[in-house]
Short mmCIF file of C-alpha atoms in Angstrom, two decimals:
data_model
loop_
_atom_site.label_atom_id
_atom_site.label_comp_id
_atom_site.label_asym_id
_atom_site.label_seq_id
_atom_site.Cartn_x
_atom_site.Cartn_y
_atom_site.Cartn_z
CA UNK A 1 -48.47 -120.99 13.77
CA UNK A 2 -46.29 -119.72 11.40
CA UNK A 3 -46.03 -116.04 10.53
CA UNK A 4 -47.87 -114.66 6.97
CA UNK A 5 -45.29 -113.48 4.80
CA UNK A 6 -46.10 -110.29 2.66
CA UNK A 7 -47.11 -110.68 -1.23
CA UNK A 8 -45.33 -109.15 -3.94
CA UNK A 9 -48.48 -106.94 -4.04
CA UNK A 10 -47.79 -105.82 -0.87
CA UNK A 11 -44.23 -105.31 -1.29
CA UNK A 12 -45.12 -103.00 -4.88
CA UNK A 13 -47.78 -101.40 -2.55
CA UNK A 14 -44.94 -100.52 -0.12
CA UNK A 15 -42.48 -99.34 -3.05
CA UNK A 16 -44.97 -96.42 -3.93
CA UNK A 17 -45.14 -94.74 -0.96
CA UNK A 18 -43.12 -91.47 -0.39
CA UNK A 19 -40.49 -93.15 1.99
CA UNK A 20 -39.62 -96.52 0.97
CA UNK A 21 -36.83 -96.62 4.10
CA UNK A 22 -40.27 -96.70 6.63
CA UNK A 23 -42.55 -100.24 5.30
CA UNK A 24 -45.30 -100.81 7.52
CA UNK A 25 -45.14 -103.97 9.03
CA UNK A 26 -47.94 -106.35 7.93
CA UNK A 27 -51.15 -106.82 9.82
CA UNK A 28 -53.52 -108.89 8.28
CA UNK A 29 -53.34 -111.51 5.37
CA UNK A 30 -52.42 -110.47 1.85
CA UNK A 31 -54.97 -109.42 -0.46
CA UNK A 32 -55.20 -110.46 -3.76
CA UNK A 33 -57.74 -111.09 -6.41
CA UNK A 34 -59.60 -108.93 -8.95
CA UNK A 35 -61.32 -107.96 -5.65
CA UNK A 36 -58.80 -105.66 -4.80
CA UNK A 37 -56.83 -105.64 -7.84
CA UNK A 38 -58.76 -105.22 -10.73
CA UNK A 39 -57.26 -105.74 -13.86
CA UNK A 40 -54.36 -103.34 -15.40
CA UNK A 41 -55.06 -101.07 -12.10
CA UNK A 42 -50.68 -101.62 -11.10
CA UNK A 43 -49.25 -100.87 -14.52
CA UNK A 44 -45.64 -101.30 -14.59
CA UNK A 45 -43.38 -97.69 -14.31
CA UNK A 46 -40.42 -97.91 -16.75
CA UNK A 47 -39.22 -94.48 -15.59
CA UNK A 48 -40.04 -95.23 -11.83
CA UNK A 49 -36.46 -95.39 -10.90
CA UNK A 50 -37.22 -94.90 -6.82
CA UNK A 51 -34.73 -97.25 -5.72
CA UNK A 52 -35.68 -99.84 -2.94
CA UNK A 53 -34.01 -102.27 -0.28
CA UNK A 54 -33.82 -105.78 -2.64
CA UNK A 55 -36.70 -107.95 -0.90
CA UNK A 56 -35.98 -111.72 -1.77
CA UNK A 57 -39.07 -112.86 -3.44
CA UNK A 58 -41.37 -115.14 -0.66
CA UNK A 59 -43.73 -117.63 -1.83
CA UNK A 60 -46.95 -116.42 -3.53
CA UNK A 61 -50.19 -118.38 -2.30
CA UNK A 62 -51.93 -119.76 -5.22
CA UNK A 63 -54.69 -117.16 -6.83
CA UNK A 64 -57.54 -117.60 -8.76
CA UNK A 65 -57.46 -118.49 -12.80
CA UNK A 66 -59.03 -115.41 -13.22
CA UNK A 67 -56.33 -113.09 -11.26
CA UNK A 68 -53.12 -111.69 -12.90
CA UNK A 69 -50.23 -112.21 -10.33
CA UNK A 70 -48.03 -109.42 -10.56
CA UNK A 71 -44.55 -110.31 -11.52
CA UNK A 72 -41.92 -109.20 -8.82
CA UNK A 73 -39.21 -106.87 -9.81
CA UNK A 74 -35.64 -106.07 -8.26
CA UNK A 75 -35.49 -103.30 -5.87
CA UNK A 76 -32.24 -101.48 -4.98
CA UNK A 77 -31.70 -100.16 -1.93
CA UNK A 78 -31.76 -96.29 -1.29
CA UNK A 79 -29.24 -94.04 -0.50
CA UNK A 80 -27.21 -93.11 2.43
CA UNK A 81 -29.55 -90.83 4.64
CA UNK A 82 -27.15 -87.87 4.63
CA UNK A 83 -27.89 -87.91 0.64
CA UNK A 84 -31.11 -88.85 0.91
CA UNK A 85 -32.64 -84.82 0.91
CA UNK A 86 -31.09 -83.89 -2.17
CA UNK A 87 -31.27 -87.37 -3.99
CA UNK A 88 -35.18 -87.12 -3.47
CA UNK A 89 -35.44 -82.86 -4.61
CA UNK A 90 -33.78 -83.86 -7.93
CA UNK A 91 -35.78 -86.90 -8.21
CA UNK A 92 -39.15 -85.19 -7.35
CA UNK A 93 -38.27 -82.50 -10.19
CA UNK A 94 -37.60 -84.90 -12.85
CA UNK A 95 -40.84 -87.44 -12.06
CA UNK A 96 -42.45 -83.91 -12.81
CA UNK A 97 -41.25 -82.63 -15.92
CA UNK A 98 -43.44 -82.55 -19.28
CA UNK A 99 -42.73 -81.09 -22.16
CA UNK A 100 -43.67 -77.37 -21.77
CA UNK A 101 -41.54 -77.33 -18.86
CA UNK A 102 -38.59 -78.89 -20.41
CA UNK A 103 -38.26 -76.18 -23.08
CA UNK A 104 -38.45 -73.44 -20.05
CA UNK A 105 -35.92 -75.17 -18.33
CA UNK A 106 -33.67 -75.02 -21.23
CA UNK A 107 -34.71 -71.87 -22.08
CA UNK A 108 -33.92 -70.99 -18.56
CA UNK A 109 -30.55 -73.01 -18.35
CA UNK A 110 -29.20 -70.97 -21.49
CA UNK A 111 -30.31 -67.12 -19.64
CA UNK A 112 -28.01 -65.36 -18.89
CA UNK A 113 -29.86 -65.27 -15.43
CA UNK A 114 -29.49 -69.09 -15.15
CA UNK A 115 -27.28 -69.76 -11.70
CA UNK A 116 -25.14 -72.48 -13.38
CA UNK A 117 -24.59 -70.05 -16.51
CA UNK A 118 -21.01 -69.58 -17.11
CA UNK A 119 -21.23 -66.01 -18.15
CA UNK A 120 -22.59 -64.81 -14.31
CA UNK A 121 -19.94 -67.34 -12.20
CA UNK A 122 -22.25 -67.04 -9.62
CA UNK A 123 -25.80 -68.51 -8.07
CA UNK A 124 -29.08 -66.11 -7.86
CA UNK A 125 -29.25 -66.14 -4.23
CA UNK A 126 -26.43 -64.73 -3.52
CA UNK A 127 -25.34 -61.31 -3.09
CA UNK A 128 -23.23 -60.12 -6.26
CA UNK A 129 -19.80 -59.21 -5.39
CA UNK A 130 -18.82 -55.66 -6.00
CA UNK A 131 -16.51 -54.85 -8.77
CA UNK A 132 -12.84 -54.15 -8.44
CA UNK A 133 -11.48 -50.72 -7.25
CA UNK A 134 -9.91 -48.95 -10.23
CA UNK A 135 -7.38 -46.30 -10.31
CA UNK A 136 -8.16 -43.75 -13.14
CA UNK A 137 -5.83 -42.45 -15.17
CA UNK A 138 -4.92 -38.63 -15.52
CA UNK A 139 -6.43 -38.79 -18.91
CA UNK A 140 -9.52 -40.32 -17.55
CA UNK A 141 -9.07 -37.45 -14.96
CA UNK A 142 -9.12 -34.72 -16.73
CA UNK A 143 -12.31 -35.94 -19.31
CA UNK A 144 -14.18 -36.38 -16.06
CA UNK A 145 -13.28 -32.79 -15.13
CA UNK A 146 -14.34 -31.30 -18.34
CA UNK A 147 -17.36 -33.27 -18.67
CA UNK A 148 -18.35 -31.98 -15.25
CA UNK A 149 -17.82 -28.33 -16.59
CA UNK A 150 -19.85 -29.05 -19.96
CA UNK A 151 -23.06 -27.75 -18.85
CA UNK A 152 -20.66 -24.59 -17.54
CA UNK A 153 -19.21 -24.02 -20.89
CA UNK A 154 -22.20 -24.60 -22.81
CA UNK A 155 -23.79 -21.88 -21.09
CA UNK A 156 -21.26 -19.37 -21.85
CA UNK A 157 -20.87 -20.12 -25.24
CA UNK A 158 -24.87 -19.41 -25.64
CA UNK A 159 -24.71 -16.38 -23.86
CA UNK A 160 -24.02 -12.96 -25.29
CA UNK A 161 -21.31 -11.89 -22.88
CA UNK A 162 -19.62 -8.18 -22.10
CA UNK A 163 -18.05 -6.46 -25.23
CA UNK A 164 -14.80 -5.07 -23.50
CA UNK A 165 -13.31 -4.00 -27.06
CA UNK A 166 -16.98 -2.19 -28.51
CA UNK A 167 -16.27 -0.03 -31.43
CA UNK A 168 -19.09 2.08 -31.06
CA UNK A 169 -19.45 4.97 -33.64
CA UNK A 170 -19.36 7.72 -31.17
CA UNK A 171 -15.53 6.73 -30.04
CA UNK A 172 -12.06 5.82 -31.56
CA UNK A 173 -11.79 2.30 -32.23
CA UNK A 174 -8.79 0.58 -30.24
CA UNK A 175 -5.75 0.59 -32.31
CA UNK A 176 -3.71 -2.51 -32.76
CA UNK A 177 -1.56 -2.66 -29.32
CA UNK A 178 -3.63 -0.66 -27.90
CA UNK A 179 -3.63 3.37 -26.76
CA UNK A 180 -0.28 4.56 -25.66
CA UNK A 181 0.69 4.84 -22.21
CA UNK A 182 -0.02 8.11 -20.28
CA UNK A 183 2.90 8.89 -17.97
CA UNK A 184 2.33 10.53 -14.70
CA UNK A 185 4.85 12.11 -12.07
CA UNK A 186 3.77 9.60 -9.49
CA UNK A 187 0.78 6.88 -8.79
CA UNK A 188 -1.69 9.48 -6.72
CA UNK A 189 -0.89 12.17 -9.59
CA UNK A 190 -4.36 12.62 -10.61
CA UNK A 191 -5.54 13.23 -6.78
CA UNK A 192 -3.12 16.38 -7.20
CA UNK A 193 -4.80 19.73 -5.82
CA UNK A 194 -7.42 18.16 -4.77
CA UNK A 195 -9.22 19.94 -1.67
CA UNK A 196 -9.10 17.48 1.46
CA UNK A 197 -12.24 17.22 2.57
CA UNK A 198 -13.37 16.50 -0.95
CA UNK A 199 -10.60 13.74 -0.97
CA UNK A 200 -12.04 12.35 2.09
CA UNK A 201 -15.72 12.47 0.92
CA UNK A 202 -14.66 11.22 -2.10
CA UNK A 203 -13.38 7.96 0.05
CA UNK A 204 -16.26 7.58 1.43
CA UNK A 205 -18.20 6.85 -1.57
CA UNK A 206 -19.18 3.45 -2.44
CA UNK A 207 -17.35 1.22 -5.26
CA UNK A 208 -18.08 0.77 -8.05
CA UNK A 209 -16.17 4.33 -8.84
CA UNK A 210 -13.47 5.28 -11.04
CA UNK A 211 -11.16 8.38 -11.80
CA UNK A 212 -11.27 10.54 -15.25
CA UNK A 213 -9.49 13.48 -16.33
CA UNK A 214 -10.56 15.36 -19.97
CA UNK A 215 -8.20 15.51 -22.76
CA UNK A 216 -6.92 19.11 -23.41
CA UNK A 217 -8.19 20.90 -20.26
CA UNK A 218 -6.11 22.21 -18.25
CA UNK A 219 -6.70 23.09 -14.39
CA UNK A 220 -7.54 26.04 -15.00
CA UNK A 221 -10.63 25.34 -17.66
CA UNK A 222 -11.05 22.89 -14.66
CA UNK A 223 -11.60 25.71 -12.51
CA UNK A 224 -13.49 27.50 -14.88
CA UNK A 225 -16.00 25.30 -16.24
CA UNK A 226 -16.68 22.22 -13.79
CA UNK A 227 -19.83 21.92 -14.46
CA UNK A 228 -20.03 21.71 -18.09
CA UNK A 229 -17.17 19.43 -18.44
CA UNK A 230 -18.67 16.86 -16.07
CA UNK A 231 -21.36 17.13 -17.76
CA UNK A 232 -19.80 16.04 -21.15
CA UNK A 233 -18.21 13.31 -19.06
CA UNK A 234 -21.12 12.29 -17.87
CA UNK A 235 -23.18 11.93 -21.47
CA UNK A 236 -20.40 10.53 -23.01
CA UNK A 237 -20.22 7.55 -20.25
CA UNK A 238 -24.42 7.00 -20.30
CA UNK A 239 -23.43 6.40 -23.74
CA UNK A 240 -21.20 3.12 -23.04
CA UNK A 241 -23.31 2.30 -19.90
CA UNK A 242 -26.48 2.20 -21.93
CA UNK A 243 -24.63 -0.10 -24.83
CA UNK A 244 -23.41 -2.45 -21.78
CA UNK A 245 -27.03 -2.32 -19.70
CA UNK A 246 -30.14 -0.84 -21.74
CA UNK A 247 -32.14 1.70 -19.55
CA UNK A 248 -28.84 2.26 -16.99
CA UNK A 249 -29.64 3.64 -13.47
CA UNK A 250 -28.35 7.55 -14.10
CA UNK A 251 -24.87 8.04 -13.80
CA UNK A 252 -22.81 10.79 -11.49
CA UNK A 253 -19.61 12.54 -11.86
CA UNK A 254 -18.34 14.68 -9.66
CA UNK A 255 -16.04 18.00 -10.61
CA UNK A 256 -12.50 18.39 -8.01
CA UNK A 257 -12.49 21.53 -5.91
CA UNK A 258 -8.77 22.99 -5.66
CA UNK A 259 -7.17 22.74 -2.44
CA UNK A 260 -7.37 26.81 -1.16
CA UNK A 261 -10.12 27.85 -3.13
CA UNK A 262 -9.81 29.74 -6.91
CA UNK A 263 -7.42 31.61 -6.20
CA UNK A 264 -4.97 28.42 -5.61
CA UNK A 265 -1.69 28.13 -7.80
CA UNK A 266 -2.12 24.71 -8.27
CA UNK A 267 -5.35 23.05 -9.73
CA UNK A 268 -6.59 19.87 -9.92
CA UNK A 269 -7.72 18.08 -13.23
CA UNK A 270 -9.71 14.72 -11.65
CA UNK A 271 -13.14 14.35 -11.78
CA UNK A 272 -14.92 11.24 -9.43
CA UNK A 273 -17.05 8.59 -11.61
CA UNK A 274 -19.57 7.10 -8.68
CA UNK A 275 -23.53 5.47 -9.14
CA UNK A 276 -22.39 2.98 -12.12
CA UNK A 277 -22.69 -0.52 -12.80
CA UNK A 278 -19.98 -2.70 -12.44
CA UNK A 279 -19.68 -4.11 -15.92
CA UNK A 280 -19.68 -0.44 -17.52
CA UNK A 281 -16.87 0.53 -15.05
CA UNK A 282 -14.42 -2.68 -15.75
CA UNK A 283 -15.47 -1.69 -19.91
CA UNK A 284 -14.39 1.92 -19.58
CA UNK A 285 -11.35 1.64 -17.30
CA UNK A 286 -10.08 -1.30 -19.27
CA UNK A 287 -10.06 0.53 -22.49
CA UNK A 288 -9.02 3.20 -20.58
CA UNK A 289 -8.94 6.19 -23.65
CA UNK A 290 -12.64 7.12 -24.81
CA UNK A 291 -12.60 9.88 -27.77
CA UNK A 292 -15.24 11.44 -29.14
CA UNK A 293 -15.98 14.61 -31.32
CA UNK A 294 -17.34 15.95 -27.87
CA UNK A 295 -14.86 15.07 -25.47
CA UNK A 296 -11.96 12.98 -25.22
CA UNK A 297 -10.85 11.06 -21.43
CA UNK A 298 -8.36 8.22 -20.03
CA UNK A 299 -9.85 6.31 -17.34
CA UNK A 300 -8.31 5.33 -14.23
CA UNK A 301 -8.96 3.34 -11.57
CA UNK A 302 -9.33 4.37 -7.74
CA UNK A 303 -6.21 3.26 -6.63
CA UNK A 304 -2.55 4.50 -7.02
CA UNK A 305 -0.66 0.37 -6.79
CA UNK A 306 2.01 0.62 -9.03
CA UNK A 307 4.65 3.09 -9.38
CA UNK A 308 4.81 4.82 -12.52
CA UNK A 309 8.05 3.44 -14.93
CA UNK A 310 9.24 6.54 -16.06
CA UNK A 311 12.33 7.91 -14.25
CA UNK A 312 13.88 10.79 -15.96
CA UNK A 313 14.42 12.25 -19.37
CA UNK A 314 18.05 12.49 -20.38
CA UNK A 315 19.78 15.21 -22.95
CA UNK A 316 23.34 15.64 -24.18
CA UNK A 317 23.95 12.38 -25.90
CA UNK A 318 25.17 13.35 -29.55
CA UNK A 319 23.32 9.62 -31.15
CA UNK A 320 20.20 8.64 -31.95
CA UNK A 321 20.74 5.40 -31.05
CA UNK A 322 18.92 3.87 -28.24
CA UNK A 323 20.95 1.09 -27.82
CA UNK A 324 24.14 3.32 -26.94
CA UNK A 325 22.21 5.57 -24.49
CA UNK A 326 20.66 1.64 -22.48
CA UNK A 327 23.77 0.32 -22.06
CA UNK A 328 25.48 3.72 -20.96
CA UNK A 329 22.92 3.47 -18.29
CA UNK A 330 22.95 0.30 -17.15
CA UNK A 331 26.49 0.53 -16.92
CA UNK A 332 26.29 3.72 -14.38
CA UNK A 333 24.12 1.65 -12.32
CA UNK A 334 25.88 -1.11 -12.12
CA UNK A 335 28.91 0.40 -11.08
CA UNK A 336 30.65 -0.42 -8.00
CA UNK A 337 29.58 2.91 -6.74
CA UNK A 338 26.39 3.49 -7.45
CA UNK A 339 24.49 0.27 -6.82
CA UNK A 340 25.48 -0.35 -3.84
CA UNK A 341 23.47 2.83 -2.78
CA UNK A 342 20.45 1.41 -4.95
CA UNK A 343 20.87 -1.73 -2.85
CA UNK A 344 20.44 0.15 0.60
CA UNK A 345 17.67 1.86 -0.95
CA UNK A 346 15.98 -1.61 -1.32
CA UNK A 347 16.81 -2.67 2.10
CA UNK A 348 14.06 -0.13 3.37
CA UNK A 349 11.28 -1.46 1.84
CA UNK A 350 10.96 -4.59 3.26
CA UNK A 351 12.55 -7.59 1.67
CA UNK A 352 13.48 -10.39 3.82
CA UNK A 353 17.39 -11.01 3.73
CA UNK A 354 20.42 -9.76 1.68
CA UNK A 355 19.56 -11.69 -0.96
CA UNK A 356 16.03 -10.28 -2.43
CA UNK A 357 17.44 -7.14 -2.02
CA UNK A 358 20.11 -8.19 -4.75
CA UNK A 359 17.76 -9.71 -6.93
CA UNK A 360 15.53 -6.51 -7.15
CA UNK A 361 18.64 -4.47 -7.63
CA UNK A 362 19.29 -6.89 -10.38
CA UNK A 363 15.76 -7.27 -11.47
CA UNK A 364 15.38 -3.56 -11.73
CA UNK A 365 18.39 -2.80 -14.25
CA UNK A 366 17.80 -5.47 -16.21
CA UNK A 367 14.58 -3.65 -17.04
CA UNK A 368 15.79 -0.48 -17.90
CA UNK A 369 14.53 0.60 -21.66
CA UNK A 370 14.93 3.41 -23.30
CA UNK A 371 12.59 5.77 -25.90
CA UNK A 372 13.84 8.37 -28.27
CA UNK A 373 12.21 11.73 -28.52
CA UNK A 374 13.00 13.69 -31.71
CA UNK A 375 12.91 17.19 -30.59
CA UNK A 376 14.08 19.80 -33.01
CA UNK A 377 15.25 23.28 -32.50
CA UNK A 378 14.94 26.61 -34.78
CA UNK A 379 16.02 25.55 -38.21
CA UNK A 380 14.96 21.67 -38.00
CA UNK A 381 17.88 20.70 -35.99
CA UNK A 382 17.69 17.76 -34.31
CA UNK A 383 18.46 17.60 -30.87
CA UNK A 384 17.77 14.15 -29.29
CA UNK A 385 16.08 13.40 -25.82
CA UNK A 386 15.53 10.08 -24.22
CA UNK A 387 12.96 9.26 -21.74
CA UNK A 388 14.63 6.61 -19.29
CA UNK A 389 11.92 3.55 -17.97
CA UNK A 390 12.50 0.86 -15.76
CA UNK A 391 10.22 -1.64 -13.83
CA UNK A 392 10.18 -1.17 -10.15
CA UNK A 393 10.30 -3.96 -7.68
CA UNK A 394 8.35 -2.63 -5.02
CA UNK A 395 5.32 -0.61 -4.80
CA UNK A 396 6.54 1.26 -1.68
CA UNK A 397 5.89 4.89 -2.28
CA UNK A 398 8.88 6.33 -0.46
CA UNK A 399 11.17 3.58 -1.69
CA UNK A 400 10.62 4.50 -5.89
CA UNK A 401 10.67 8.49 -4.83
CA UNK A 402 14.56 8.04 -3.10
CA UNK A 403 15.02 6.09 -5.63
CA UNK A 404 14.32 8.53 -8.70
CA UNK A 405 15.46 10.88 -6.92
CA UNK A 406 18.74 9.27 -7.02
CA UNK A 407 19.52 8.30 -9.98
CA UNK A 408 18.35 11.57 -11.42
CA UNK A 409 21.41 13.22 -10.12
CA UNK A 410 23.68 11.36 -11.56
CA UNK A 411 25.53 11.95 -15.21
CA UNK A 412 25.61 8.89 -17.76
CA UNK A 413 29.12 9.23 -20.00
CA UNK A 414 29.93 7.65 -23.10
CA UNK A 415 32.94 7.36 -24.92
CA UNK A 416 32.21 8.70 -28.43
CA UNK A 417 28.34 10.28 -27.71
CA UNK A 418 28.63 12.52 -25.36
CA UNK A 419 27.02 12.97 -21.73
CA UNK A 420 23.76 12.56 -20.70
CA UNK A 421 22.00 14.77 -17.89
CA UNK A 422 18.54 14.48 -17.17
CA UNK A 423 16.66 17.27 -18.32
CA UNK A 424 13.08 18.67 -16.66
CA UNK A 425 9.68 17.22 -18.42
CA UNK A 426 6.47 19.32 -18.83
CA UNK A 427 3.17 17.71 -19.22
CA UNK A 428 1.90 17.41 -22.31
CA UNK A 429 -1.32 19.89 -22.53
CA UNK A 430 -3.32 17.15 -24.32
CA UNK A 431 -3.21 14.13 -23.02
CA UNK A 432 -1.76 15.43 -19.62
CA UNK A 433 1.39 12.53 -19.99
CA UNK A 434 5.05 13.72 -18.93
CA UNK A 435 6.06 11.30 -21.51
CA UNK A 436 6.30 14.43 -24.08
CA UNK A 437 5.31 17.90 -24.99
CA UNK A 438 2.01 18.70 -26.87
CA UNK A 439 3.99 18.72 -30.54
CA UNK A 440 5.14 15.17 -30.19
CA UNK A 441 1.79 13.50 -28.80
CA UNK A 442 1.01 10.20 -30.05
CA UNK A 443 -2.51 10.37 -29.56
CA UNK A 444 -3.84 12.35 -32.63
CA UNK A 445 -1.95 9.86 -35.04
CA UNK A 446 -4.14 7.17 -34.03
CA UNK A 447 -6.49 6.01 -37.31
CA UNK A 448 -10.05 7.40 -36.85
CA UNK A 449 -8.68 9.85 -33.98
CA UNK A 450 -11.76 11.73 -32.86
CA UNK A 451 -9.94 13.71 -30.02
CA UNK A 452 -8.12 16.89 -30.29
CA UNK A 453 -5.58 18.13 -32.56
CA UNK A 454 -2.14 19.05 -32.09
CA UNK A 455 -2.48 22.40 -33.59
CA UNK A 456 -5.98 22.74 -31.74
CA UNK A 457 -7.34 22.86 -28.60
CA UNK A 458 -10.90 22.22 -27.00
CA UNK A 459 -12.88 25.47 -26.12
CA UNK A 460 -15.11 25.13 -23.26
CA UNK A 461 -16.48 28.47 -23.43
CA UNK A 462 -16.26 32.06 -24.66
CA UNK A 463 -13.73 33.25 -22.09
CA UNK A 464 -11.12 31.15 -23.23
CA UNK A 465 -11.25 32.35 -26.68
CA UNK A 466 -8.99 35.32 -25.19
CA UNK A 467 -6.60 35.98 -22.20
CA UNK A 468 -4.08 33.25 -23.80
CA UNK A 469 -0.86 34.06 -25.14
CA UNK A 470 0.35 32.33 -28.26
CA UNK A 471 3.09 29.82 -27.76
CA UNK A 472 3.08 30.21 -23.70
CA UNK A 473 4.63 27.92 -21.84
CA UNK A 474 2.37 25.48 -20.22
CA UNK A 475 2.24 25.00 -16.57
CA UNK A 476 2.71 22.49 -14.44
CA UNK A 477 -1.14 21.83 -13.28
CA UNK A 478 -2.04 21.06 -17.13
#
C-alpha cells in the first residue's frame, strides 16, 4: 500500500509552528473540508516572512465543491543553525511591533541612552570606561589651591580682626615710619640692677609677659616711687587691653628691686608686665612707644636676641658730612691691619669654615651707617658728633662686646677733616636711649606728642620737687 502523502494544509499547518526545522511526521490521513477548515479560518500572511525548507507540491486528493483548497506557496529554507538564535530574536521583535511601540523605539533609538547611539560609543550593559588621566596645569594648580582657601579667606575678610596700629585718644598716634629707635648699651640693658632673686622669679613667670620702662624716670624715682609708677603703667595698659578684649582679666605689673637694697649705686628702671592676654601683649610691644598725658613707656619684649647696632660715638671730625666720616670708617676697617683682627673675632663665634667668617667680616662693614648729632657749645658753636651703627652678624653676646670693644679704640683719620675718636655717650634722661642727650631727643617732635617735654620733666611726687640741682649731670642708671 502506498504511503499518504501530506496536504498542502498540512504542510501550512507545519509552517506555523515555532520551529519549522522539527515537522512532525504524518500519522493519519489529511484532513480537509469545511469540517476542519471552515471558510477564511487560514488567511494568507503577507508579512509572514518565516522562511521554510521548499516542499515540492504532492498531489492534492480531490475535495468537495463546497471546500476552498488552499493554494500552496514557496517556502525557503531556514538558516544555518549557528544563526538561527539571533535570526529568530530579531524576527520575534519585528512580528511584534505596532504602532505605539514603533514611535518608542525611535524615540528610544535617537536617546542619547540608546546603545547604538553614536554620541555614547558604547552598549548599556557594559561597564563605562573611565576617563583619561589628566595632568593639570600650574595654572589649574594654583586656582584649585585658592579655591580650597576661599572659605579661609572669606572668613577673615568678615571678621573684625586685631587693630595693631589703634589711634586711641588717650595715646600718640604712630608717626609715619614709625617711633625712633631707642638705643641701649647692650641687649639685657633693661634687666640692669635688677636684684637676682627677683630676676629669677621673674623667669619663672608664665608668658604671655613683657618688659616696660617709664619715660623720664630715672632709677632713682624708680626707687622712690615703685608703686605709683606701676600703677600708672598698669591703668594705662587696661586701657589698650580693654580696647583689644572688652571686660580684660586684671592686669599685673611688677616694680624691679635694686640689686643691694636702697642704698645701691646703681638702680634699675624695668618693670615686669605678667597676667595679660596675648593679643594685647603682641599690640603693645609691636607699637612699642605708648604716650599719654599720664605716662609715657617703650615696650620690650622678654628676650635680649639681637645685639644692639650702635657701636660708638665719634668726635673730632671738622665736617658735617656723613658721607666723609662712613667712608673714613670703613676704610679703617678694612685695612690690612685691622680686619684681620675683626676676622679672628668672628672665628669664635661659631661659623663653619674660613669662608663665613669672611663674609660676615664683609657683611658687617658693608653695613656700617652713620648719623650726625648737632651738638653746640657756649655761643652756638657747632661742634659735630657722629653716632657709628653697623649690623652685626651674630647674636653671640661675647662676640659683639670684643668686638665694640675693639673698634672703639681705634682712631679714624681723614685727609682734610680731621680725626675722629670715639667719645663717651650718656643716656638720654627721657627716653633712656644712648643714642643722644636729653636736648637733642627726637621724641617730643613727634605731631600730637603727649609725653614729656624737653625742658620738663615728670614729677612723681612732692620730694622730687627739691634735692635736684639745675643742669646736673645725669647719671648713668637714668
Amino acid at each position: 500500500m502506498k504511503d499518504k502523502e501530506p496536504s498542502s494544509v498540512k504542510i501550512l499547518s507545519q509552517s506555523t509552528r515555532p520551529y519549522p526545522s522539527t515537522p512532525r511526521q504524518p500519522s493519519q490521513a489529511p484532513r480537509v473540508g469545511p469540517r476542519y477548515f471552515p471558510p477564511n479560518v487560514l488567511q494568507d500572511d503577507d508579512d509572514m516572512e518565516q522562511p521554510l525548507d521548499q516542499i515540492p507540491d504532492p498531489a492534492s486528493p480531490t475535495s468537495p465543491p463546497n471546500t476552498p483548497t488552499p493554494t500552496p506557496r514557496e517556502i525557503t529554507t531556514p538558516p544555518h543553525p549557528n544563526n538561527l538564535l539571533t535570526y529568530q530574536e530579531f524576527k520575534v521583535t519585528m512580528s511584534t511591533e505596532t504602532p505605539a511601540s514603533s514611535a518608542a523605539q525611535s524615540d528610544l533609538k535617537d536617546s542619547i541612552h540608546a546603545p547604538g547611539n553614536t554620541m555614547v560609543d558604547q552598549t548599556m550593559d557594559a561597564p563605562p570606561s573611565p576617563p583619561a588621566a589628566h595632568t593639570q596645569t600650574k595654572e589649574e594648580e594654583a586656582i584649585l589651591a585658592h579655591l580650597a582657601l576661599a572659605e579661609a579667606n572669606h572668613s577673615i575678610l568678615s571678621q573684625n580682626g586685631i587693630n595693631h596700629r589703634t589711634v586711641l585718644p588717650q595715646f600718640t598716634p604712630t608717626p609715619i615710619g614709625g617711633f625712633p629707635r631707642v638705643h641701649m648699651a647692650h641687649s639685657a640693658q633693661i634687666f640692669d640692677h635688677l636684684d637676682n632673686k627677683m630676676l629669677l622669679a621673674w623667669f619663672q613667670v608664665d608668658h604671655p609677659k613683657f618688659m616696660v620702662r617709664a619715660f623720664d624716670h630715672s632709677g632713682k624715682d624708680v626707687s622712690e616711687n615703685p608703686a605709683i609708677i606701676a600703677e600708672r603703667l598698669r591703668a594705662s595698659i587696661a586701657i589698650i587691653a580693654d580696647f583689644v578684649h572688652q571686660e580684660a582679666p586684671p592686669i599685673r605689673v611688677s616694680p624691679p628691686q635694686p640689686q643691694g637694697g636702697r642704698g645701691a649705686k646703681e638702680l634699675p628702671i624695668g618693670f615686669l608686665v605678667h597676667k595679660i592676654p596675648e593679643e594685647t601683649k603682641n599690640l603693645i610691644v609691636d607699637q612699642r612707644i605708648w604716650s599719654s598725658n599720664d605716662i609715657t613707656f617703650e615696650a620690650l619684649p622678654f628676650n635680649c636676641t639681637t645685639p644692639p647696632e650702635l657701636l660708638f660715638c665719634l668726635s673730632g671730625f671738622t665736617t658735617a658730612d656723613v658721607g666723609i666720616v662712613r667712608n673714613a670708617v670703613a676704610d679703617v676697617w678694612s685695612n690690612d691691619e685691622n680686619r684681620p683682627n675683626i676676622d679672628d673675632i668672628f672665628s669664635g663665634c661659631g661659623f663653619p669654615d674660613d669662608e663665613m667668617v669672611y663674609k660676615a667680616t664683609r657683611d658687617f662693614i658693608h653695613s656700617v651707617r652713620v648719623e650726625l648729632l648737632g651738638f653746640k657749645i657756649t655761643g652756638g658753636l657747632s661742634v659735630p658728633r657722629f653716632n657709628i651703627f653697623a649690623t652685626s652678624p651674630t647674636n653671640n653676646a661675647k662676640t659683639w662686646t670684643d668686638l665694640r670693644g675693639f673698634l672703639h679704640i681705634l682712631e679714624y683719620p681723614t685727609a682734610l677733616d680731621g680725626c675722629g675718636i670715639a667719645a663717651a655717650l650718656y643716656p638720654c634722661q627721657l627716653c633712656h636711649s644712648l643714642a643722644h642727650p636729653r636736648g637733642l631727643c627726637p621724641f617730643p617732635q613727634i605731631p600730637m606728642w603727649n609725653g614729656p617735654k624737653i625742658s620738663t620733666r615728670t614729677t612723681t611726687s612732692s620730694s622730687r620737687q627739691t634735692g635736684r640741682t639745675r643742669g646736673g649731670r645725669p647719671g648713668r642708671n637714668t
